[in-house]
């Protein structure tokens, strides 16, 4: 096993507490006390009192204490429809309901406003915005939607987006032959193979996410580079509900290796084909692959 592979697999195991286990899918792994202890359950009309449906957190708000938890709670409630469009959000009421300070409420609402979920205007106050105004490419919103009432639509839309982005990125990356990138991609394939053999799905998922993110970043297209976070979010909400990785299997590993080989040969067409084959390994993606036209 290479030094990189050993380091990555060890780090994955030591950080495993940051991910939900089989019995932890209804809790968030915050460093502070559980939400039910620090934040009172909301009692707004129509609100879901059993929050915390997502089994893991993206990096955006994890570990930020009450502020991160409040963003998470309110964000979920908005995305799930518990707090519908044009619903007024009174800071004083939020502070009382969740037993947090004005500062925490104010900072949390600013984060939600940056995501397009709420708007704050003088003489009007803070209100929930309609779905058409949300930043649907925000990783947190992707995650909240993927584990909410529209989970099937969100995962389908992510699969469709990946089908559009990644084959093109693979083709473009083949024209940017860099030895360091090539070696890193090869290392990720090695790590995926070793972790799959050991049944270490967490390490597999992390190597897989780095592989796809790196591939997009070396495509040479700055706009595509900005979409790498979407692909990472898609990998987090697809496949296994606990680890979040694409399902490890021999076919998936083989397609990753073929992509690396195509990049090394500067064969854009082969890289694009291998990526399309990789994206059709999983049933949820097969449903969105365009059917061939009949002539």
Coordinates of C-alpha atoms in Angstrom, one line a residue:
X1 CA 0.0 0.0 0.0
X2 CA 1.4 3.4 -0.9
X3 CA 2.1 6.0 1.8
X4 CA -0.7 8.2 0.4
X5 CA -3.2 5.4 0.5
X6 CA -2.3 4.5 4.0
X7 CA -2.5 8.1 5.2
X8 CA -5.8 8.7 3.6
X9 CA -7.4 5.5 4.9
X10 CA -6.1 6.2 8.4
X11 CA -7.5 9.7 8.3
X12 CA -10.8 8.5 7.1
X13 CA -11.1 6.1 10.0
X14 CA -10.1 8.7 12.6
X15 CA -12.6 11.2 11.1
X16 CA -15.4 8.6 11.0
X17 CA -17.2 10.3 13.9
X18 CA -18.0 13.2 11.5
X19 CA -20.3 10.9 9.6
X20 CA -23.5 9.3 10.7
X21 CA -23.5 5.6 11.6
X22 CA -26.3 3.2 10.8
X23 CA -28.2 4.2 13.9
X24 CA -27.4 7.9 13.7
X25 CA -29.3 9.1 10.6
X26 CA -31.6 11.3 12.6
X27 CA -28.8 13.3 14.3
X28 CA -26.3 15.9 13.2
X29 CA -22.7 15.3 14.3
X30 CA -22.1 18.7 15.9
X31 CA -19.3 19.2 18.3
X32 CA -21.7 20.9 20.7
X33 CA -24.6 19.3 22.6
X34 CA -27.3 17.8 20.5
X35 CA -29.9 20.1 19.0
X36 CA -32.6 18.8 21.2
X37 CA -30.6 19.9 24.2
X38 CA -29.4 23.3 23.0
X39 CA -32.2 24.4 20.7
X40 CA -35.9 24.1 21.6
X41 CA -38.0 22.2 19.1
X42 CA -39.9 24.8 17.0
X43 CA -43.6 25.0 17.5
X44 CA -44.6 27.2 14.6
X45 CA -47.8 26.2 12.8
X46 CA -47.1 23.5 10.3
X47 CA -43.5 23.1 11.4
X48 CA -42.0 19.6 11.6
X49 CA -40.9 19.0 15.2
X50 CA -38.7 16.1 14.2
X51 CA -35.9 18.0 12.5
X52 CA -32.5 16.7 11.8
X53 CA -33.4 14.4 8.9
X54 CA -30.1 14.7 7.2
X55 CA -27.6 12.0 8.2
X56 CA -24.4 14.1 7.7
X57 CA -23.4 17.7 7.3
X58 CA -21.5 19.4 4.5
X59 CA -18.6 21.5 5.6
X60 CA -20.4 24.8 5.4
X61 CA -21.8 24.9 8.9
X62 CA -20.4 21.9 10.7
X63 CA -18.8 22.7 14.0
X64 CA -20.1 26.3 14.3
X65 CA -22.2 25.7 17.4
X66 CA -25.5 27.4 17.8
X67 CA -25.1 29.5 14.7
X68 CA -24.5 26.5 12.5
X69 CA -27.3 24.6 14.1
X70 CA -29.8 27.4 13.6
X71 CA -28.9 27.8 10.0
X72 CA -29.4 24.1 9.6
X73 CA -32.7 24.0 11.3
X74 CA -34.2 27.0 9.6
X75 CA -32.8 26.0 6.2
X76 CA -34.3 22.6 6.5
X77 CA -37.7 24.0 7.5
X78 CA -37.7 26.4 4.5
X79 CA -36.5 23.8 1.9
X80 CA -39.0 21.2 3.2
X81 CA -41.9 23.7 3.0
X82 CA -42.5 23.8 6.7
X83 CA -41.9 27.5 6.4
X84 CA -43.6 28.5 3.1
X85 CA -42.8 31.3 0.7
X86 CA -43.5 34.8 2.0
X87 CA -43.6 33.5 5.6
X88 CA -42.4 36.3 7.9
X89 CA -39.4 35.4 10.1
X90 CA -39.4 37.6 13.2
X91 CA -35.9 37.6 14.8
X92 CA -37.3 38.0 18.3
X93 CA -39.7 35.1 17.8
X94 CA -36.9 32.9 16.4
X95 CA -34.7 33.8 19.4
X96 CA -37.4 32.8 21.8
X97 CA -38.4 29.6 20.1
X98 CA -34.8 28.3 19.8
X99 CA -33.4 30.0 22.9
X100 CA -30.6 31.7 21.2
X101 CA -29.3 35.3 21.2
X102 CA -30.1 38.1 18.8
X103 CA -26.6 37.9 17.4
X104 CA -27.0 34.2 16.6
X105 CA -30.4 34.8 14.9
X106 CA -29.0 37.8 12.9
X107 CA -25.9 35.9 11.7
X108 CA -28.0 32.8 10.8
X109 CA -30.5 34.9 8.8
X110 CA -27.7 36.6 6.9
X111 CA -26.4 33.2 5.9
X112 CA -29.8 32.1 4.7
X113 CA -30.2 35.4 2.8
X114 CA -26.9 34.8 1.0
X115 CA -28.3 31.4 -0.1
X116 CA -31.4 33.1 -1.5
X117 CA -33.8 31.5 1.0
X118 CA -34.9 34.7 2.7
X119 CA -34.9 38.4 2.0
X120 CA -34.7 41.3 4.5
X121 CA -36.1 44.7 3.5
X122 CA -36.7 47.8 5.5
X123 CA -40.3 48.2 6.7
X124 CA -41.1 44.7 5.5
X125 CA -38.8 42.5 7.6
X126 CA -37.4 39.1 6.8
X127 CA -39.5 36.8 4.7
X128 CA -39.1 33.4 3.1
X129 CA -38.4 33.6 -0.7
X130 CA -40.0 31.3 -3.3
X131 CA -38.0 28.4 -4.7
X132 CA -37.3 30.3 -7.9
X133 CA -35.1 32.7 -5.9
X134 CA -33.0 30.0 -4.1
X135 CA -29.4 29.3 -5.0
X136 CA -30.1 25.8 -6.0
X137 CA -26.4 25.2 -6.6
X138 CA -25.5 25.9 -3.0
X139 CA -24.1 22.7 -1.4
X140 CA -26.2 23.1 1.7
X141 CA -29.4 23.6 -0.2
X142 CA -28.5 20.6 -2.4
X143 CA -28.2 18.5 0.7
X144 CA -31.3 19.8 2.4
X145 CA -33.4 19.1 -0.8
X146 CA -31.8 15.7 -1.2
X147 CA -33.0 14.5 2.2
X148 CA -36.3 16.3 2.2
X149 CA -39.7 15.8 0.4
X150 CA -38.2 16.5 -3.0
X151 CA -35.4 14.0 -2.6
X152 CA -36.1 12.0 -5.7
X153 CA -36.3 15.1 -7.9
X154 CA -33.1 16.5 -6.4
X155 CA -31.1 13.4 -7.0
X156 CA -32.4 13.1 -10.5
X157 CA -31.5 16.7 -11.2
X158 CA -28.0 16.2 -9.8
X159 CA -27.5 13.1 -12.0
X160 CA -28.6 15.0 -15.1
X161 CA -26.2 17.8 -14.2
X162 CA -23.3 15.4 -13.7
X163 CA -24.1 13.8 -17.1
X164 CA -23.8 17.3 -18.6
X165 CA -20.7 18.5 -16.7
X166 CA -18.3 15.6 -16.2
X167 CA -17.9 14.0 -19.7
X168 CA -17.0 17.5 -21.0
X169 CA -14.6 18.1 -18.2
X170 CA -12.9 14.7 -18.9
X171 CA -12.5 15.6 -22.6
X172 CA -11.0 19.0 -21.8
X173 CA -8.8 17.6 -19.0
X174 CA -7.1 15.3 -21.6
X175 CA -5.6 18.4 -23.2
X176 CA -4.0 19.5 -20.0
X177 CA -1.4 16.8 -19.4
X178 CA 0.3 17.6 -16.0
X179 CA 2.4 14.9 -14.4
X180 CA 1.5 15.9 -10.9
X181 CA -2.3 15.8 -11.7
X182 CA -1.9 12.5 -13.5
X183 CA -0.1 11.0 -10.5
X184 CA -2.7 12.3 -8.1
X185 CA -5.6 10.8 -10.2
X186 CA -3.7 7.5 -10.3
X187 CA -3.2 7.6 -6.6
X188 CA -7.0 8.1 -6.1
X189 CA -7.7 5.1 -8.2
X190 CA -5.2 3.0 -6.2
X191 CA -6.8 4.2 -3.0
X192 CA -10.3 3.3 -4.2
X193 CA -9.1 -0.2 -5.2
X194 CA -7.5 -0.8 -1.8
X195 CA -10.4 0.6 0.2
X196 CA -12.9 -1.4 -1.8
X197 CA -10.9 -4.6 -1.1
X198 CA -11.0 -3.8 2.6
X199 CA -14.6 -2.8 2.6
X200 CA -13.7 0.7 3.6
X201 CA -16.5 2.7 1.9
X202 CA -15.7 5.9 3.6
X203 CA -12.1 6.1 2.2
X204 CA -13.5 5.0 -1.2
X205 CA -16.0 7.9 -1.2
X206 CA -13.3 10.5 -0.2
X207 CA -10.9 9.3 -2.9
X208 CA -13.8 9.2 -5.4
X209 CA -14.8 12.8 -4.5
X210 CA -11.2 14.0 -4.9
X211 CA -10.9 12.3 -8.2
X212 CA -13.9 13.9 -9.7
X213 CA -13.2 17.3 -8.2
X214 CA -9.6 17.3 -9.4
X215 CA -10.7 16.2 -12.9
X216 CA -13.0 19.2 -13.2
X217 CA -10.4 21.6 -11.8
X218 CA -7.9 20.6 -14.5
X219 CA -10.3 21.0 -17.4
X220 CA -9.0 24.4 -18.1
X221 CA -12.4 26.0 -18.0
X222 CA -12.8 28.4 -15.1
X223 CA -16.6 28.2 -15.2
X224 CA -16.5 24.4 -15.0
X225 CA -14.1 24.7 -12.0
X226 CA -16.8 26.6 -10.1
X227 CA -19.1 23.6 -10.6
X228 CA -16.8 21.2 -8.8
X229 CA -18.6 21.8 -5.6
X230 CA -21.9 20.6 -7.2
X231 CA -20.3 17.4 -8.2
X232 CA -18.9 16.9 -4.7
X233 CA -22.4 17.5 -3.2
X234 CA -23.9 15.1 -5.7
X235 CA -21.5 12.4 -4.6
X236 CA -22.4 13.1 -1.0
X237 CA -26.1 12.6 -1.5
X238 CA -26.0 9.6 -4.0
X239 CA -25.5 6.0 -3.3
X240 CA -25.2 4.6 0.2
X241 CA -27.2 6.7 2.7
X242 CA -24.6 6.4 5.4
X243 CA -21.2 6.9 3.7
X244 CA -22.6 9.0 0.8
X245 CA -20.2 7.4 -1.7
X246 CA -21.0 6.1 -5.2
X247 CA -21.5 2.4 -4.7
X248 CA -18.0 0.8 -4.8
X249 CA -17.8 -2.0 -7.4
X250 CA -15.4 -3.4 -10.0
X251 CA -17.1 -1.7 -12.9
X252 CA -16.8 1.7 -11.3
X253 CA -13.1 1.2 -10.4
X254 CA -12.4 0.0 -14.0
X255 CA -14.0 3.1 -15.5
X256 CA -12.0 5.4 -13.2
X257 CA -8.8 3.6 -14.3
X258 CA -9.8 4.0 -18.0
X259 CA -10.3 7.7 -17.5
X260 CA -6.8 8.0 -16.1
X261 CA -5.3 6.0 -19.0
X262 CA -7.2 8.2 -21.5
X263 CA -5.8 11.4 -19.9
X264 CA -2.3 10.0 -19.9
X265 CA -2.7 9.4 -23.7
X266 CA -4.2 12.9 -24.2
X267 CA -7.2 11.1 -25.7
X268 CA -10.2 13.4 -25.1
X269 CA -12.7 11.2 -26.8
X270 CA -11.7 8.1 -24.8
X271 CA -11.8 10.1 -21.6
X272 CA -15.3 11.4 -22.4
X273 CA -16.6 7.9 -23.3
X274 CA -15.1 6.4 -20.1
X275 CA -16.7 9.1 -18.0
X276 CA -20.1 8.5 -19.6
X277 CA -19.7 4.8 -19.0
X278 CA -18.9 5.5 -15.3
X279 CA -21.9 7.7 -14.9
X280 CA -24.2 4.9 -16.2
X281 CA -22.9 2.3 -13.7
X282 CA -25.6 3.4 -11.3
X283 CA -29.4 2.8 -11.8
X284 CA -30.4 6.3 -10.7
X285 CA -28.2 7.8 -13.5
X286 CA -29.3 5.3 -16.1
X287 CA -32.8 6.7 -15.9
X288 CA -31.6 10.2 -17.0
X289 CA -29.2 9.2 -19.8
X290 CA -30.8 10.4 -23.1
X291 CA -32.1 7.5 -25.2
X292 CA -30.7 7.2 -28.7
X293 CA -32.8 8.8 -31.4
X294 CA -34.7 6.6 -33.8
X295 CA -34.0 7.2 -37.5

